[in-house]
Coordinates of C-alpha atoms and ligand atoms in Angstrom, one line a residue:
M1 CA 75.4 -60.7 135.2
G2 CA 79.3 -59.6 134.8
I3 CA 80.8 -60.4 138.2
K4 CA 83.7 -62.6 137.6
F5 CA 86.1 -64.0 140.2
K6 CA 89.7 -64.1 138.4
K7 CA 92.5 -65.9 139.7
R8 CA 95.6 -67.2 139.1
L9 CA 97.6 -70.0 141.1
Q10 CA 101.5 -70.0 140.6
E11 CA 104.0 -72.7 142.3
A12 CA 107.4 -72.1 143.7
K13 CA 109.7 -75.3 144.8
I14 CA 111.9 -75.1 147.8
L15 CA 114.3 -77.6 149.5
D16 CA 112.7 -77.5 153.3
P17 CA 115.0 -77.9 156.3
K18 CA 111.9 -79.0 158.3
R19 CA 111.7 -81.9 156.0
G20 CA 115.5 -83.1 156.0
Y21 CA 115.8 -80.6 152.9
G22 CA 113.0 -82.7 150.8
E23 CA 111.6 -81.0 148.0
K24 CA 108.3 -78.6 148.8
V25 CA 106.0 -76.9 146.6
L26 CA 104.7 -73.6 147.5
I27 CA 101.7 -72.4 146.1
M28 CA 100.9 -68.4 145.6
E29 CA 97.6 -67.0 144.5
T30 CA 96.9 -63.9 142.5
R31 CA 93.3 -62.8 142.7
W32 CA 91.7 -59.7 140.6
D33 CA 89.2 -57.4 142.5
P34 CA 86.0 -58.0 140.7
L35 CA 84.9 -54.1 140.6
T36 CA 88.5 -52.2 140.3
N37 CA 90.7 -55.3 138.7
R38 CA 93.2 -54.4 141.2
T39 CA 95.5 -57.6 141.9
V40 CA 96.2 -58.9 145.7
R41 CA 98.4 -61.9 146.6
V42 CA 96.8 -64.7 148.8
L43 CA 98.8 -66.9 150.9
D44 CA 97.0 -69.2 152.9
L45 CA 98.9 -69.6 156.1
P46 CA 97.9 -72.7 158.1
I47 CA 97.2 -71.0 161.0
K48 CA 93.7 -71.2 162.9
R49 CA 94.2 -68.8 165.7
L50 CA 96.7 -66.0 166.0
D51 CA 98.6 -66.0 169.4
K52 CA 97.3 -64.1 172.5
L53 CA 98.5 -60.9 172.9
D54 CA 98.7 -59.3 176.8
M55 CA 96.7 -56.4 176.5
E56 CA 97.3 -55.2 179.8
E57 CA 100.9 -55.3 179.0
F58 CA 100.5 -53.5 175.9
L59 CA 98.7 -50.9 177.4
K60 CA 101.3 -50.3 180.0
R61 CA 103.8 -50.0 177.6
V62 CA 102.1 -47.3 175.4
G63 CA 99.5 -45.8 177.6
D64 CA 101.6 -43.6 179.7
V65 CA 100.8 -40.3 178.1
R66 CA 98.0 -37.5 178.8
C67 CA 94.9 -38.9 176.6
P68 CA 93.2 -35.6 175.1
F69 CA 90.2 -37.6 174.6
C70 CA 89.5 -38.7 178.0
P71 CA 86.7 -36.5 179.8
D72 CA 89.1 -34.3 182.1
S73 CA 91.0 -33.1 179.0
L74 CA 89.0 -33.0 176.5
E75 CA 87.2 -30.1 177.0
E76 CA 90.5 -28.1 177.4
L77 CA 92.7 -29.9 174.6
T78 CA 91.0 -30.4 172.0
P79 CA 90.1 -28.0 169.4
K80 CA 86.4 -26.5 168.5
F81 CA 84.7 -26.1 165.3
T82 CA 83.9 -22.1 164.3
E83 CA 80.6 -21.0 166.0
G84 CA 79.0 -20.2 162.5
F85 CA 79.8 -23.9 161.3
I86 CA 78.8 -25.9 164.8
K87 CA 77.0 -24.0 167.3
G88 CA 78.9 -24.5 170.6
G89 CA 81.9 -25.6 169.0
R90 CA 81.4 -29.5 169.4
L91 CA 78.8 -31.9 168.7
R92 CA 77.3 -34.5 171.1
F93 CA 75.4 -38.0 171.0
G94 CA 75.1 -39.9 173.9
E95 CA 78.9 -40.1 175.2
V96 CA 79.9 -39.3 171.7
C97 CA 81.8 -35.9 170.9
V98 CA 82.7 -34.6 167.6
L99 CA 85.4 -32.2 167.1
P100 CA 87.7 -31.0 164.4
N101 CA 90.7 -33.0 163.8
R102 CA 94.2 -31.1 164.1
L103 CA 95.5 -32.6 161.1
P104 CA 93.7 -31.6 157.9
F105 CA 93.6 -34.8 155.7
D106 CA 90.5 -33.2 153.8
K107 CA 88.4 -30.1 153.5
F108 CA 86.5 -31.0 156.3
C109 CA 87.9 -33.4 158.8
A110 CA 86.6 -34.4 162.1
V111 CA 87.0 -37.0 164.9
A112 CA 84.2 -38.4 166.8
V113 CA 85.1 -39.6 170.2
L114 CA 82.9 -42.9 170.9
T115 CA 83.2 -43.3 174.5
K116 CA 84.2 -41.5 178.0
R117 CA 86.0 -45.0 178.8
H118 CA 89.8 -44.6 177.5
F119 CA 89.9 -48.0 176.6
V120 CA 87.5 -50.3 175.3
P121 CA 88.1 -54.0 174.8
I122 CA 87.0 -55.1 171.1
A123 CA 84.3 -57.5 172.6
D124 CA 82.8 -54.6 174.8
F125 CA 81.7 -52.5 172.3
T126 CA 77.9 -52.3 172.5
E127 CA 75.0 -51.3 169.7
E128 CA 74.4 -48.1 171.5
I129 CA 78.1 -47.1 171.2
L130 CA 78.3 -47.7 167.5
F131 CA 75.0 -46.3 166.5
N132 CA 75.6 -43.1 168.3
G133 CA 79.0 -42.9 166.5
F134 CA 77.9 -43.4 163.2
S135 CA 74.7 -41.5 163.5
I136 CA 76.3 -38.6 164.8
S137 CA 79.3 -38.6 162.3
Q138 CA 76.5 -38.5 159.6
V139 CA 75.0 -35.6 161.0
F140 CA 78.0 -33.6 160.8
L141 CA 78.4 -34.7 157.3
R142 CA 75.0 -33.3 156.8
R143 CA 75.9 -30.0 158.2
V144 CA 79.0 -30.0 156.0
L145 CA 76.8 -30.2 152.9
E146 CA 74.5 -27.4 154.2
V147 CA 77.7 -25.0 154.6
D148 CA 79.7 -26.2 151.2
S149 CA 78.2 -27.7 148.5
T150 CA 81.5 -28.2 146.5
V151 CA 82.0 -31.4 149.1
R152 CA 80.6 -34.7 147.5
F153 CA 83.1 -37.2 148.8
F154 CA 82.7 -38.6 152.3
S155 CA 83.6 -41.3 154.3
I156 CA 83.9 -42.3 158.0
N157 CA 87.2 -44.4 159.2
W158 CA 88.4 -46.2 162.3
N159 CA 91.8 -47.2 163.2
Y160 CA 91.4 -49.2 166.2
L161 CA 94.6 -49.2 168.7
P162 CA 98.0 -48.6 167.4
M163 CA 98.8 -51.7 165.5
S164 CA 96.6 -50.2 163.0
G165 CA 97.8 -46.5 162.8
G166 CA 95.9 -45.4 165.6
S167 CA 97.9 -42.6 167.4
V168 CA 95.7 -42.4 170.3
I169 CA 94.0 -45.4 172.0
H170 CA 90.9 -43.9 173.3
P171 CA 88.2 -45.2 170.7
H172 CA 87.5 -42.7 167.9
L173 CA 86.0 -42.4 164.5
Q174 CA 87.8 -39.9 161.5
I175 CA 85.1 -38.2 159.4
L176 CA 86.1 -36.8 156.2
G177 CA 84.2 -34.8 153.7
G178 CA 86.2 -33.4 150.4
E179 CA 86.2 -32.1 147.0
L180 CA 88.4 -35.3 145.9
P181 CA 87.8 -39.1 146.2
T182 CA 90.7 -41.0 147.7
N183 CA 92.3 -43.6 145.0
H184 CA 90.1 -46.3 146.0
Q185 CA 87.1 -44.3 146.5
R186 CA 87.4 -43.0 142.8
E187 CA 88.2 -46.5 141.5
M188 CA 85.2 -47.9 143.3
I189 CA 83.1 -45.0 141.7
Q190 CA 84.3 -45.1 138.3
G191 CA 84.3 -49.5 138.6
G192 CA 80.4 -48.8 139.3
R193 CA 79.7 -46.6 136.4
D194 CA 81.5 -48.9 133.9
Y195 CA 79.7 -52.0 135.2
R196 CA 76.2 -50.4 135.0
Q197 CA 77.2 -49.1 131.4
R198 CA 78.5 -52.4 130.4
W199 CA 75.9 -54.7 132.1
G200 CA 73.0 -52.6 132.8
E201 CA 72.8 -53.9 136.5
N202 CA 74.2 -52.0 139.7
Y203 CA 77.5 -54.1 140.4
W204 CA 76.7 -54.3 144.3
N205 CA 73.2 -56.0 143.5
S206 CA 75.1 -58.5 141.0
L207 CA 77.6 -58.9 143.8
I208 CA 75.6 -59.7 146.4
L209 CA 73.3 -62.3 144.0
T210 CA 76.3 -63.8 143.1
E211 CA 78.1 -64.4 146.3
K212 CA 74.6 -65.6 147.8
E213 CA 74.3 -67.9 145.0
L214 CA 77.5 -69.4 145.6
G215 CA 77.8 -69.4 149.3
E216 CA 81.9 -69.4 149.6
R217 CA 81.9 -66.0 150.8
Y218 CA 78.7 -65.0 151.8
I219 CA 78.6 -64.5 155.6
G220 CA 75.1 -63.1 156.2
T221 CA 72.0 -60.5 156.2
I222 CA 71.5 -57.9 158.8
G223 CA 68.5 -55.9 157.8
N224 CA 69.5 -53.5 154.9
T225 CA 73.4 -54.7 155.2
V226 CA 74.8 -57.7 153.6
W227 CA 77.9 -59.1 154.9
L228 CA 80.9 -60.6 152.5
A229 CA 84.3 -62.2 152.8
S230 CA 86.2 -59.8 150.3
Y231 CA 87.1 -62.0 147.1
A232 CA 90.2 -60.0 146.9
P233 CA 91.3 -59.1 150.5
R234 CA 93.3 -56.6 151.8
G235 CA 94.9 -58.2 155.0
F236 CA 94.7 -61.0 157.0
G237 CA 90.9 -61.0 157.3
D238 CA 89.1 -58.5 155.3
I239 CA 85.1 -58.3 155.8
M240 CA 82.8 -56.4 153.7
A241 CA 79.5 -54.8 154.2
V242 CA 76.9 -53.6 151.4
F243 CA 73.9 -51.3 152.2
R244 CA 71.3 -51.8 150.0
E245 CA 70.6 -48.9 147.4
R246 CA 72.0 -46.4 149.3
S247 CA 74.5 -44.4 147.1
S248 CA 75.9 -42.1 149.9
I249 CA 76.7 -42.0 153.6
I250 CA 74.0 -39.1 153.8
D251 CA 71.2 -41.5 152.3
L252 CA 71.4 -44.1 155.3
S253 CA 68.6 -44.3 157.7
D254 CA 68.7 -44.7 161.5
Q255 CA 67.6 -48.3 160.9
D256 CA 70.5 -48.8 158.4
I257 CA 73.0 -47.7 160.9
R258 CA 71.5 -49.8 163.3
D259 CA 71.7 -52.8 160.9
F260 CA 75.3 -52.0 160.5
S261 CA 76.3 -51.7 164.1
Q262 CA 74.6 -55.1 165.1
G263 CA 76.9 -56.9 162.4
L264 CA 79.7 -54.9 163.3
I265 CA 79.4 -56.2 167.0
K266 CA 79.1 -59.9 165.5
V267 CA 82.5 -59.2 163.5
F268 CA 84.1 -57.9 166.7
H269 CA 83.0 -61.2 168.8
Y270 CA 84.9 -63.4 165.9
F271 CA 87.5 -60.9 166.3
H272 CA 87.8 -61.3 169.7
N273 CA 87.8 -65.2 169.5
F274 CA 90.1 -65.5 166.9
N275 CA 92.7 -63.3 169.1
H276 CA 92.4 -60.2 166.4
Y277 CA 93.4 -57.2 168.3
S278 CA 93.2 -54.2 166.0
F279 CA 91.5 -53.6 162.8
N280 CA 91.0 -50.5 159.9
L281 CA 87.8 -49.6 159.2
T282 CA 86.3 -47.6 156.4
L283 CA 82.6 -47.0 155.6
Y284 CA 82.8 -45.2 151.8
S285 CA 80.5 -43.0 150.2
G286 CA 79.5 -42.4 146.3
E287 CA 79.7 -39.0 144.7
Y288 CA 77.0 -37.0 146.5
G289 CA 74.4 -36.0 144.0
A290 CA 75.6 -38.1 141.2
D291 CA 74.0 -41.3 139.9
D292 CA 73.2 -44.3 141.8
S293 CA 75.6 -47.1 140.3
F294 CA 77.3 -46.8 143.8
W295 CA 76.1 -48.6 146.8
V296 CA 77.7 -47.5 150.4
N297 CA 80.0 -49.9 151.6
A298 CA 82.2 -50.8 154.4
R299 CA 85.6 -52.9 154.9
V300 CA 87.0 -54.0 158.1
V301 CA 90.8 -55.4 157.7
T302 CA 92.4 -57.0 160.6
R303 CA 95.7 -55.5 161.6
R304 CA 98.6 -56.9 164.0
L305 CA 102.2 -56.7 164.5
L306 CA 104.0 -59.6 163.5
P307 CA 106.2 -61.5 165.9
P308 CA 109.3 -61.9 167.2
V309 CA 110.2 -58.2 166.5
E310 CA 106.7 -56.4 166.5
A311 CA 107.1 -55.8 162.9
S312 CA 104.4 -53.6 161.0
D313 CA 102.5 -56.1 158.7
V314 CA 102.3 -53.2 156.1
N315 CA 105.4 -53.7 154.0
Y316 CA 106.8 -52.7 150.6
F317 CA 104.5 -54.7 148.8
E318 CA 101.4 -52.3 150.2
K319 CA 103.4 -49.2 150.4
L320 CA 105.3 -48.8 147.0
H321 CA 103.8 -51.8 144.9
G322 CA 100.0 -50.9 145.9
E323 CA 99.2 -54.6 146.3
S324 CA 97.8 -56.0 149.5
I325 CA 98.7 -59.5 150.7
G326 CA 95.7 -61.6 152.4
Y327 CA 97.3 -64.6 154.8
K328 CA 93.9 -66.5 155.0
K329 CA 91.5 -67.5 152.1
P330 CA 88.3 -65.6 152.1
E331 CA 86.3 -68.8 152.0
R332 CA 88.0 -69.9 155.1
L333 CA 87.1 -66.7 156.8
C334 CA 83.8 -66.8 155.6
E335 CA 83.5 -70.6 157.3
E336 CA 85.0 -69.2 160.6
M337 CA 82.6 -65.9 160.7
K338 CA 78.9 -67.9 159.5
G339 CA 78.6 -69.0 163.1
Y340 CA 78.2 -65.6 164.4
F341 CA 75.8 -64.1 162.2
Ligands
ZN401 ZN1 91.4 -41.4 176.9

């Protein structure tokens, strides 16, 4: 097996005013992503729990605009698909409603409004809400394939709350289908192919076996989904879920989606107890109809505004250097999360 967990530690010395300007050694760690070889920086801040956020006050401050996804306004404010594409203009499953995104990030770009409720606290999401949302997103993507065979790259995405870039508080997924992959999708797909060619094995299978054996970042298994703390984190907390032997979101079974939903609820309970209020989530799909060297996987990365001035947690490093900074070691995140699985 060819999984390599490469890292490098470097030191910097400062004179610390908190210790009467005595010398202090700071440690900085660089990690290489075992699939894409991209580097990230890991600073292991000695913070057990982040500060609580007054959500009521936060919502009062940002929530005073008419929400297009609340039941009253959804019917009259949101667009519809053409009749030939989606009969009736919108797809529905339980409380979930799939409608077109006005911002065309991709050839097919839809929004899945998850609930009738405007604000759902992170610990209140149920298996039913999540299952219905991801399931109807898959139905939408299957319909995309029926009408356009040039579309081969899919993803389902979630910005939960404004700290993560979400411009509407009301919980909603963003569903993408296009002819071109995103950078990270392309790097993962190519990385999986290169790994298969070099080692004769599936990368994700090797990753799961290696992580299980090491036990440092293996959080747990739920049905067909395996949950890991990402070796090279792309934020404060970065959790990965791998679907065994599924190359495309199109191939996921109902049970796979149910397993994923159950796992996500456990992750959300951990977030709730450790005061993580916001996250980005992506469910990545391989190239549809191509080889099976890619396994569907998801990443969930926590987001927050940094005190005291509510600074963004994405800065020049991520925007202009394309390099993420993690503030907690994945091995510590794994220890904390295990109890929830
Ligand atoms: Zn709303």
